[in-house]
Amino acid sequence: MEKKLGIGIDLGTTNLLVYVQGNGIIFNEPSVVAFDIETGEVIAAGEDAFSMIGKTHKKIRVSRPLREGVISDMDAAKALLRHVFERVQNMRDFKNSKCLICCPSEITQIEREAMKQLAIEMGINDVFIEEEIKAGAIGSGVDIYTANATMVIDIGGGTTDVGVLSLGDVVLSQSIRVAGNYIDQEIVKYVHKTHNLVIGQRTAERVKMEISTLLDEEEEKFIRVSGRDLVSGLPSATKISSKEVRKILLPVFDEIVNVVYSVLEITPPELSADIVDNGIIVNGGGALIPGIKDYIEDMVHLPVKISESPLTDVVEGTKVLLKNRGNYLINPTD
Ligand SMILES: Nc1ncnc2c1ncn2[C@@H]1O[C@H](COP(=O)(O)OP(=O)(O)OP(=O)(O)O)[C@@H](O)[C@H]1O
Ligand SMILES: [Mg+2]
């Protein structure tokens, strides 16, 4: 039988990751595209386009194709995927390949078809779509192919997905638009209200990445942020503490834990029994917030494990899913 090259794609709200069999992860950059408004041409994608956010003039449009887990700019989504496919094309002849695209669970059938169509237009005829929670579970080391259920919480940029997996698929899941980007917005609002300073979303994200914690620690960390003073209108700076950020995080994590409760409430009893033993695994970028394990364990009284590679689990999972779809070209451990 002819061997097919496998391509695995994690199209996230914040990050786009692409795996090519035999080449490993070839793309791991922000899901951002910059267009020349006049010609419609893509002038930058990924990291380069990300650095343009909030700093463009009127001839450039910078777009994130996904917002809150759904595709909000189809042209940008297509342009980004085309950019990646072109990169693969320069590297390998991918005519006879299979392509797995992992999408947020809330994506519509029309959007699924559009994604598929794009890969087909690029010359790939075997395209399939999977839910990112499934790929993420596999990538974080869960053997989902047994009759032994596990719960997964994926705290991404746009959405937090909570799912129960058993016998190779998602049995039930719920999603909430409360995740990394929402936390950033809450930080912007807080700094606006409490420090009279208008900061950008990228600055807020930096605050989150550098000093956020759910731990009630004695020792405080501080970060200096700059923006525009609300009163004088002039550029200005202030200092924010980890205690302040924790205050912002607690209600956000309460909302996330409420989704966990509501999924547990509708989980069939045999599966609940498995979750008591197997516990919950947390992945997605939000899993990197210190103290999250203890926080969730205290709230739901179940064992919680934080994935060791929360940002790459979904794309790692595509290796296995691609392998399971018929024969594959090269050992998936590449
Ligand atoms: N060290 C960190 N501490 C806190 N948050 C982090 C850290 N590193 C990354 N993040 C956040 O994680 C989010 C990105 O995570 P991830 O790549 O899993 O999202 P995504 O897959 O693109 O989004 P989605 O799955 O919602 O479509 C961003 O909001 C980012 O700010
Ligand atoms: Mg994701």
Short mmCIF file of C-alpha atoms and ligand atoms in Angstrom, two decimals:
data_model
loop_
_atom_site.label_atom_id
_atom_site.label_comp_id
_atom_site.label_asym_id
_atom_site.label_seq_id
_atom_site.Cartn_x
_atom_site.Cartn_y
_atom_site.Cartn_z
CA MET A 1 0.00 0.00 0.00
CA GLU A 2 1.22 3.50 -0.78
CA LYS A 3 2.50 5.46 2.22
CA LYS A 4 1.01 8.85 2.99
CA LEU A 5 2.79 11.76 4.60
CA GLY A 6 0.92 13.03 7.67
CA ILE A 7 0.44 16.70 8.59
CA GLY A 8 -1.08 17.64 11.97
CA ILE A 9 -2.38 21.15 12.64
CA ASP A 10 -3.48 22.75 15.95
CA LEU A 11 -5.33 25.86 14.90
CA GLY A 12 -5.68 27.66 18.23
CA THR A 13 -7.01 31.12 19.07
CA THR A 14 -3.57 32.21 20.23
CA ASN A 15 -1.11 29.78 18.68
CA LEU A 16 -0.85 27.77 15.50
CA LEU A 17 1.26 24.61 15.64
CA VAL A 18 2.03 22.33 12.73
CA TYR A 19 3.62 18.88 12.78
CA VAL A 20 4.92 17.11 9.68
CA GLN A 21 5.85 13.44 9.88
CA GLY A 22 9.57 13.09 9.57
CA ASN A 23 10.20 16.77 10.32
CA GLY A 24 8.65 17.21 13.78
CA ILE A 25 6.91 20.46 14.76
CA ILE A 26 7.71 22.87 11.91
CA PHE A 27 5.57 25.82 13.01
CA ASN A 28 4.82 27.09 16.51
CA GLU A 29 3.88 30.77 16.32
CA PRO A 30 0.98 33.09 17.18
CA SER A 31 -2.16 32.68 15.03
CA VAL A 32 -1.85 36.14 13.49
CA VAL A 33 -1.74 37.38 9.88
CA ALA A 34 -0.96 40.84 8.51
CA PHE A 35 -2.42 41.98 5.18
CA ASP A 36 -1.62 44.85 2.84
CA ILE A 37 -5.04 46.50 2.69
CA GLU A 38 -4.63 47.74 -0.90
CA THR A 39 -3.46 44.52 -2.52
CA GLY A 40 -4.91 42.03 -0.04
CA GLU A 41 -1.52 40.30 0.03
CA VAL A 42 -0.22 38.63 3.18
CA ILE A 43 2.80 40.59 4.36
CA ALA A 44 3.52 38.70 7.55
CA ALA A 45 2.31 35.70 9.49
CA GLY A 46 2.95 34.22 12.93
CA GLU A 47 5.57 35.89 15.13
CA ASP A 48 6.25 38.71 12.62
CA ALA A 49 2.56 39.60 12.37
CA PHE A 50 2.15 39.33 16.15
CA SER A 51 4.80 41.99 16.69
CA MET A 52 2.69 44.38 14.56
CA ILE A 53 -0.43 44.15 16.77
CA GLY A 54 -1.51 47.58 17.97
CA LYS A 55 1.31 49.27 16.06
CA THR A 56 0.09 49.41 12.45
CA HIS A 57 -0.77 52.30 10.16
CA LYS A 58 -3.81 52.43 7.89
CA LYS A 59 -2.25 50.46 5.04
CA ILE A 60 -1.82 47.30 7.11
CA ARG A 61 -4.52 45.12 8.65
CA VAL A 62 -3.45 42.67 11.33
CA SER A 63 -5.92 39.92 12.15
CA ARG A 64 -6.30 36.97 14.47
CA PRO A 65 -8.45 34.51 12.51
CA LEU A 66 -9.95 33.01 15.65
CA ARG A 67 -11.69 34.75 18.49
CA GLU A 68 -13.04 32.99 21.54
CA GLY A 69 -12.58 29.61 19.94
CA VAL A 70 -14.51 30.35 16.74
CA ILE A 71 -13.30 31.51 13.36
CA SER A 72 -14.10 35.21 13.19
CA ASP A 73 -12.08 36.08 10.08
CA MET A 74 -12.29 33.32 7.51
CA ASP A 75 -9.99 35.09 5.03
CA ALA A 76 -7.31 35.36 7.68
CA ALA A 77 -7.73 31.71 8.70
CA LYS A 78 -7.32 30.66 5.09
CA ALA A 79 -4.33 32.96 4.58
CA LEU A 80 -2.62 31.59 7.66
CA LEU A 81 -3.13 27.98 6.67
CA ARG A 82 -2.04 28.75 3.11
CA HIS A 83 1.15 30.31 4.49
CA VAL A 84 1.86 27.13 6.46
CA PHE A 85 1.05 24.81 3.58
CA GLU A 86 3.38 26.76 1.34
CA ARG A 87 6.12 26.30 3.91
CA VAL A 88 5.49 22.54 3.97
CA GLN A 89 5.38 22.48 0.19
CA ASN A 90 8.88 23.95 0.01
CA MET A 91 10.07 21.26 2.36
CA ARG A 92 8.31 18.11 1.22
CA ASP A 93 6.22 17.03 -1.65
CA PHE A 94 2.90 16.67 0.11
CA LYS A 95 0.65 15.71 -2.79
CA ASN A 96 -0.07 12.32 -1.37
CA SER A 97 -0.60 13.27 2.23
CA LYS A 98 -3.21 13.18 4.94
CA CYS A 99 -3.92 16.21 7.01
CA LEU A 100 -5.49 16.43 10.44
CA ILE A 101 -6.78 19.84 11.52
CA CYS A 102 -7.66 20.21 15.21
CA CYS A 103 -10.29 22.84 15.80
CA PRO A 104 -12.14 24.21 18.80
CA SER A 105 -15.20 22.13 19.66
CA GLU A 106 -17.58 25.02 18.95
CA ILE A 107 -16.59 25.41 15.29
CA THR A 108 -19.55 25.15 12.90
CA GLN A 109 -19.99 22.55 10.19
CA ILE A 110 -19.58 25.27 7.54
CA GLU A 111 -16.26 26.35 9.05
CA ARG A 112 -15.10 22.72 9.22
CA GLU A 113 -15.90 22.29 5.54
CA ALA A 114 -14.10 25.54 4.68
CA MET A 115 -10.95 24.38 6.49
CA LYS A 116 -11.14 21.04 4.76
CA GLN A 117 -11.66 22.70 1.40
CA LEU A 118 -8.57 24.81 1.84
CA ALA A 119 -6.38 21.77 2.46
CA ILE A 120 -7.98 20.11 -0.55
CA GLU A 121 -7.22 23.21 -2.66
CA MET A 122 -3.60 22.85 -1.60
CA GLY A 123 -3.59 19.39 -3.14
CA ILE A 124 -4.28 17.23 -0.09
CA ASN A 125 -7.25 14.96 -0.56
CA ASP A 126 -7.33 13.11 2.75
CA VAL A 127 -8.32 15.78 5.26
CA PHE A 128 -9.97 15.12 8.59
CA ILE A 129 -10.97 17.30 11.51
CA GLU A 130 -10.80 16.37 15.19
CA GLU A 131 -11.71 18.18 18.39
CA GLU A 132 -8.66 19.68 20.04
CA ILE A 133 -9.62 18.30 23.45
CA LYS A 134 -9.23 14.77 22.09
CA ALA A 135 -5.83 15.40 20.50
CA GLY A 136 -4.75 17.30 23.62
CA ALA A 137 -5.67 14.39 25.89
CA ILE A 138 -3.58 12.00 23.80
CA GLY A 139 -0.69 14.47 23.66
CA SER A 140 -0.66 14.81 27.42
CA GLY A 141 -0.17 11.08 27.73
CA VAL A 142 -3.70 9.81 28.38
CA ASP A 143 -4.54 6.47 26.80
CA ILE A 144 -7.99 7.45 25.57
CA TYR A 145 -8.52 4.15 23.74
CA THR A 146 -9.44 2.18 26.87
CA ALA A 147 -12.82 1.91 28.62
CA ASN A 148 -11.35 3.96 31.45
CA ALA A 149 -12.54 7.55 31.45
CA THR A 150 -10.43 10.63 32.13
CA MET A 151 -11.41 14.28 32.43
CA VAL A 152 -9.41 16.92 30.58
CA ILE A 153 -9.46 20.69 31.11
CA ASP A 154 -7.86 22.68 28.27
CA ILE A 155 -7.38 26.33 29.26
CA GLY A 156 -6.39 27.94 25.96
CA GLY A 157 -6.37 31.51 24.73
CA GLY A 158 -9.99 31.77 23.59
CA THR A 159 -11.80 29.01 25.41
CA THR A 160 -11.59 26.60 28.28
CA ASP A 161 -12.83 23.19 27.22
CA VAL A 162 -13.76 20.56 29.75
CA GLY A 163 -14.26 17.05 28.40
CA VAL A 164 -14.64 13.44 29.47
CA LEU A 165 -12.96 10.92 27.20
CA SER A 166 -13.47 7.19 27.01
CA LEU A 167 -13.05 4.46 24.38
CA GLY A 168 -11.18 6.73 21.99
CA ASP A 169 -13.50 9.71 21.89
CA VAL A 170 -15.09 12.63 23.66
CA VAL A 171 -18.13 11.39 25.60
CA LEU A 172 -19.22 14.84 26.71
CA SER A 173 -17.73 18.29 26.81
CA GLN A 174 -18.52 21.89 27.61
CA SER A 175 -16.78 25.03 26.61
CA ILE A 176 -16.65 28.52 28.10
CA ARG A 177 -15.21 31.69 26.58
CA VAL A 178 -13.21 32.32 29.71
CA ALA A 179 -9.52 31.58 29.18
CA GLY A 180 -6.20 33.38 28.59
CA ASN A 181 -7.50 36.30 26.52
CA TYR A 182 -10.31 36.91 28.99
CA ILE A 183 -7.79 37.09 31.84
CA ASP A 184 -5.79 39.64 29.81
CA GLN A 185 -8.94 41.76 29.35
CA GLU A 186 -9.68 41.58 33.07
CA ILE A 187 -6.14 42.81 33.78
CA VAL A 188 -6.62 45.73 31.35
CA LYS A 189 -9.90 46.64 33.09
CA TYR A 190 -8.38 46.40 36.55
CA VAL A 191 -5.36 48.58 35.72
CA HIS A 192 -7.70 51.10 34.10
CA LYS A 193 -9.92 51.27 37.14
CA THR A 194 -7.40 51.00 39.95
CA HIS A 195 -4.26 52.60 38.52
CA ASN A 196 -5.91 55.07 36.10
CA LEU A 197 -3.73 53.70 33.35
CA VAL A 198 -4.77 52.45 29.93
CA ILE A 199 -2.59 49.47 28.94
CA GLY A 200 -2.67 47.29 25.84
CA GLN A 201 -3.69 43.65 25.72
CA ARG A 202 -0.14 42.51 24.98
CA THR A 203 1.11 44.30 28.08
CA ALA A 204 -1.64 42.64 30.12
CA GLU A 205 -0.59 39.24 28.77
CA ARG A 206 2.97 39.93 29.87
CA VAL A 207 1.72 40.73 33.38
CA LYS A 208 -0.16 37.41 33.43
CA MET A 209 2.79 35.38 32.18
CA GLU A 210 5.30 36.93 34.52
CA ILE A 211 3.55 37.32 37.86
CA SER A 212 0.20 35.51 37.84
CA THR A 213 -0.35 32.96 40.59
CA LEU A 214 -3.24 31.29 42.36
CA LEU A 215 -1.06 30.68 45.42
CA ASP A 216 -1.58 32.84 48.47
CA GLU A 217 2.10 33.61 48.89
CA GLU A 218 3.73 35.80 51.52
CA GLU A 219 6.30 37.13 49.11
CA GLU A 220 4.92 39.50 46.50
CA LYS A 221 6.27 39.92 42.99
CA PHE A 222 5.99 43.20 41.11
CA ILE A 223 6.02 44.18 37.47
CA ARG A 224 6.29 47.62 35.91
CA VAL A 225 3.81 48.39 33.13
CA SER A 226 3.49 51.37 30.85
CA GLY A 227 0.52 52.85 29.07
CA ARG A 228 -1.45 56.08 28.85
CA ASP A 229 -2.49 57.96 31.96
CA LEU A 230 -6.24 58.29 32.08
CA VAL A 231 -6.19 61.77 33.62
CA SER A 232 -3.27 63.52 31.92
CA GLY A 233 -3.46 61.56 28.65
CA LEU A 234 0.32 61.27 28.73
CA PRO A 235 2.47 58.13 28.61
CA SER A 236 2.96 56.84 32.12
CA ALA A 237 3.94 53.74 34.12
CA THR A 238 2.83 51.91 37.26
CA LYS A 239 3.73 48.86 39.32
CA ILE A 240 1.39 45.88 39.64
CA SER A 241 1.74 43.16 42.27
CA SER A 242 1.14 39.41 42.12
CA LYS A 243 -1.46 39.80 44.90
CA GLU A 244 -3.45 42.15 42.69
CA VAL A 245 -3.28 39.70 39.79
CA ARG A 246 -4.40 36.86 42.08
CA LYS A 247 -7.46 38.92 43.00
CA ILE A 248 -8.28 39.17 39.28
CA LEU A 249 -7.68 35.44 38.72
CA LEU A 250 -9.83 34.02 41.52
CA PRO A 251 -13.27 34.89 40.07
CA VAL A 252 -12.06 33.76 36.62
CA PHE A 253 -11.06 30.37 37.98
CA ASP A 254 -14.35 30.12 39.85
CA GLU A 255 -16.09 30.34 36.49
CA ILE A 256 -13.83 27.63 35.08
CA VAL A 257 -14.43 25.34 38.04
CA ASN A 258 -18.19 25.86 37.64
CA VAL A 259 -17.93 24.32 34.17
CA VAL A 260 -16.04 21.36 35.69
CA TYR A 261 -18.86 20.90 38.22
CA SER A 262 -21.50 21.06 35.52
CA VAL A 263 -19.71 18.44 33.37
CA LEU A 264 -19.23 16.18 36.41
CA GLU A 265 -22.94 16.51 37.21
CA ILE A 266 -23.98 15.08 33.86
CA THR A 267 -21.25 12.43 33.64
CA PRO A 268 -22.69 8.88 33.71
CA PRO A 269 -21.85 7.10 37.01
CA GLU A 270 -19.50 4.46 35.56
CA LEU A 271 -17.41 7.21 34.03
CA SER A 272 -17.53 9.28 37.24
CA ALA A 273 -16.12 6.25 39.07
CA ASP A 274 -13.18 6.18 36.63
CA ILE A 275 -12.53 9.90 37.09
CA VAL A 276 -12.29 9.41 40.86
CA ASP A 277 -9.33 7.08 40.19
CA ASN A 278 -7.79 8.69 37.12
CA GLY A 279 -8.42 12.29 38.10
CA ILE A 280 -8.26 15.34 35.89
CA ILE A 281 -5.51 16.45 33.55
CA VAL A 282 -5.04 20.14 32.78
CA ASN A 283 -3.42 21.45 29.60
CA GLY A 284 -3.44 24.54 27.37
CA GLY A 285 -1.38 27.66 28.18
CA GLY A 286 -3.49 28.43 31.27
CA ALA A 287 -2.11 25.27 32.90
CA LEU A 288 1.15 27.20 33.37
CA ILE A 289 -0.35 29.49 36.02
CA PRO A 290 1.31 28.54 39.32
CA GLY A 291 -0.96 27.01 41.95
CA ILE A 292 -3.60 25.74 39.55
CA LYS A 293 -3.22 22.11 40.63
CA ASP A 294 -3.92 22.82 44.30
CA TYR A 295 -6.65 25.28 43.43
CA ILE A 296 -8.68 22.79 41.36
CA GLU A 297 -8.00 19.92 43.78
CA ASP A 298 -9.33 22.00 46.67
CA MET A 299 -12.46 22.86 44.75
CA VAL A 300 -13.41 19.47 43.25
CA HIS A 301 -11.67 17.00 45.59
CA LEU A 302 -10.27 14.92 42.76
CA PRO A 303 -6.61 14.31 41.86
CA VAL A 304 -5.35 16.88 39.35
CA LYS A 305 -2.31 16.52 37.12
CA ILE A 306 -0.80 19.38 35.14
CA SER A 307 0.47 18.36 31.73
CA GLU A 308 4.23 18.64 31.31
CA SER A 309 3.90 20.24 27.86
CA PRO A 310 0.57 22.08 27.95
CA LEU A 311 1.23 24.25 24.89
CA THR A 312 2.16 21.38 22.55
CA ASP A 313 -0.18 18.59 23.69
CA VAL A 314 -2.69 19.06 20.87
CA VAL A 315 -0.08 18.94 18.11
CA GLU A 316 1.67 16.02 19.85
CA GLY A 317 -1.67 14.21 19.88
CA THR A 318 -1.98 14.62 16.11
CA LYS A 319 1.04 12.30 15.72
CA VAL A 320 -0.95 9.44 17.23
CA LEU A 321 -4.20 10.32 15.47
CA LEU A 322 -2.41 10.49 12.12
CA LYS A 323 -0.75 7.16 12.79
CA ASN A 324 -4.08 5.58 13.65
CA ARG A 325 -5.54 6.72 10.35
CA GLY A 326 -4.20 3.89 8.22
CA ASN A 327 -0.54 3.51 7.43
CA TYR A 328 2.00 6.25 7.95
CA LEU A 329 5.26 7.19 6.38
CA ILE A 330 7.68 7.63 9.21
CA ASN A 331 7.81 6.64 12.84
CA PRO A 332 5.53 9.10 14.72
CA THR A 333 8.14 9.61 17.41
CA ASP A 334 10.12 11.81 14.98
N1 LIG B 1 3.35 31.02 31.50
C1 LIG B 1 2.08 31.33 31.28
N2 LIG B 1 1.29 31.75 32.30
C2 LIG B 1 0.01 32.08 32.07
N3 LIG B 1 -0.60 32.02 30.87
C3 LIG B 1 0.14 31.60 29.83
C4 LIG B 1 1.51 31.23 29.97
N4 LIG B 1 1.98 30.87 28.75
C5 LIG B 1 0.95 31.00 27.89
N5 LIG B 1 -0.15 31.45 28.52
C6 LIG B 1 -1.45 31.79 27.93
O1 LIG B 1 -2.01 30.66 27.32
C7 LIG B 1 -2.82 31.05 26.23
C8 LIG B 1 -2.42 30.27 24.99
O2 LIG B 1 -2.61 28.92 25.25
P1 LIG B 1 -2.85 27.87 24.05
O3 LIG B 1 -1.72 27.95 23.09
O4 LIG B 1 -3.13 26.56 24.70
O5 LIG B 1 -4.16 28.49 23.40
P2 LIG B 1 -4.78 28.19 21.97
O6 LIG B 1 -4.73 26.73 21.73
O7 LIG B 1 -4.15 29.05 20.95
O8 LIG B 1 -6.28 28.69 22.21
P3 LIG B 1 -7.66 27.90 22.10
O9 LIG B 1 -7.37 26.48 22.45
O10 LIG B 1 -8.54 28.59 23.11
O11 LIG B 1 -8.14 28.10 20.71
C9 LIG B 1 -2.60 32.54 26.03
O12 LIG B 1 -3.69 33.27 26.57
C10 LIG B 1 -1.32 32.81 26.82
O13 LIG B 1 -1.29 34.12 27.33
MG MG B 2 -5.88 25.13 22.08
#
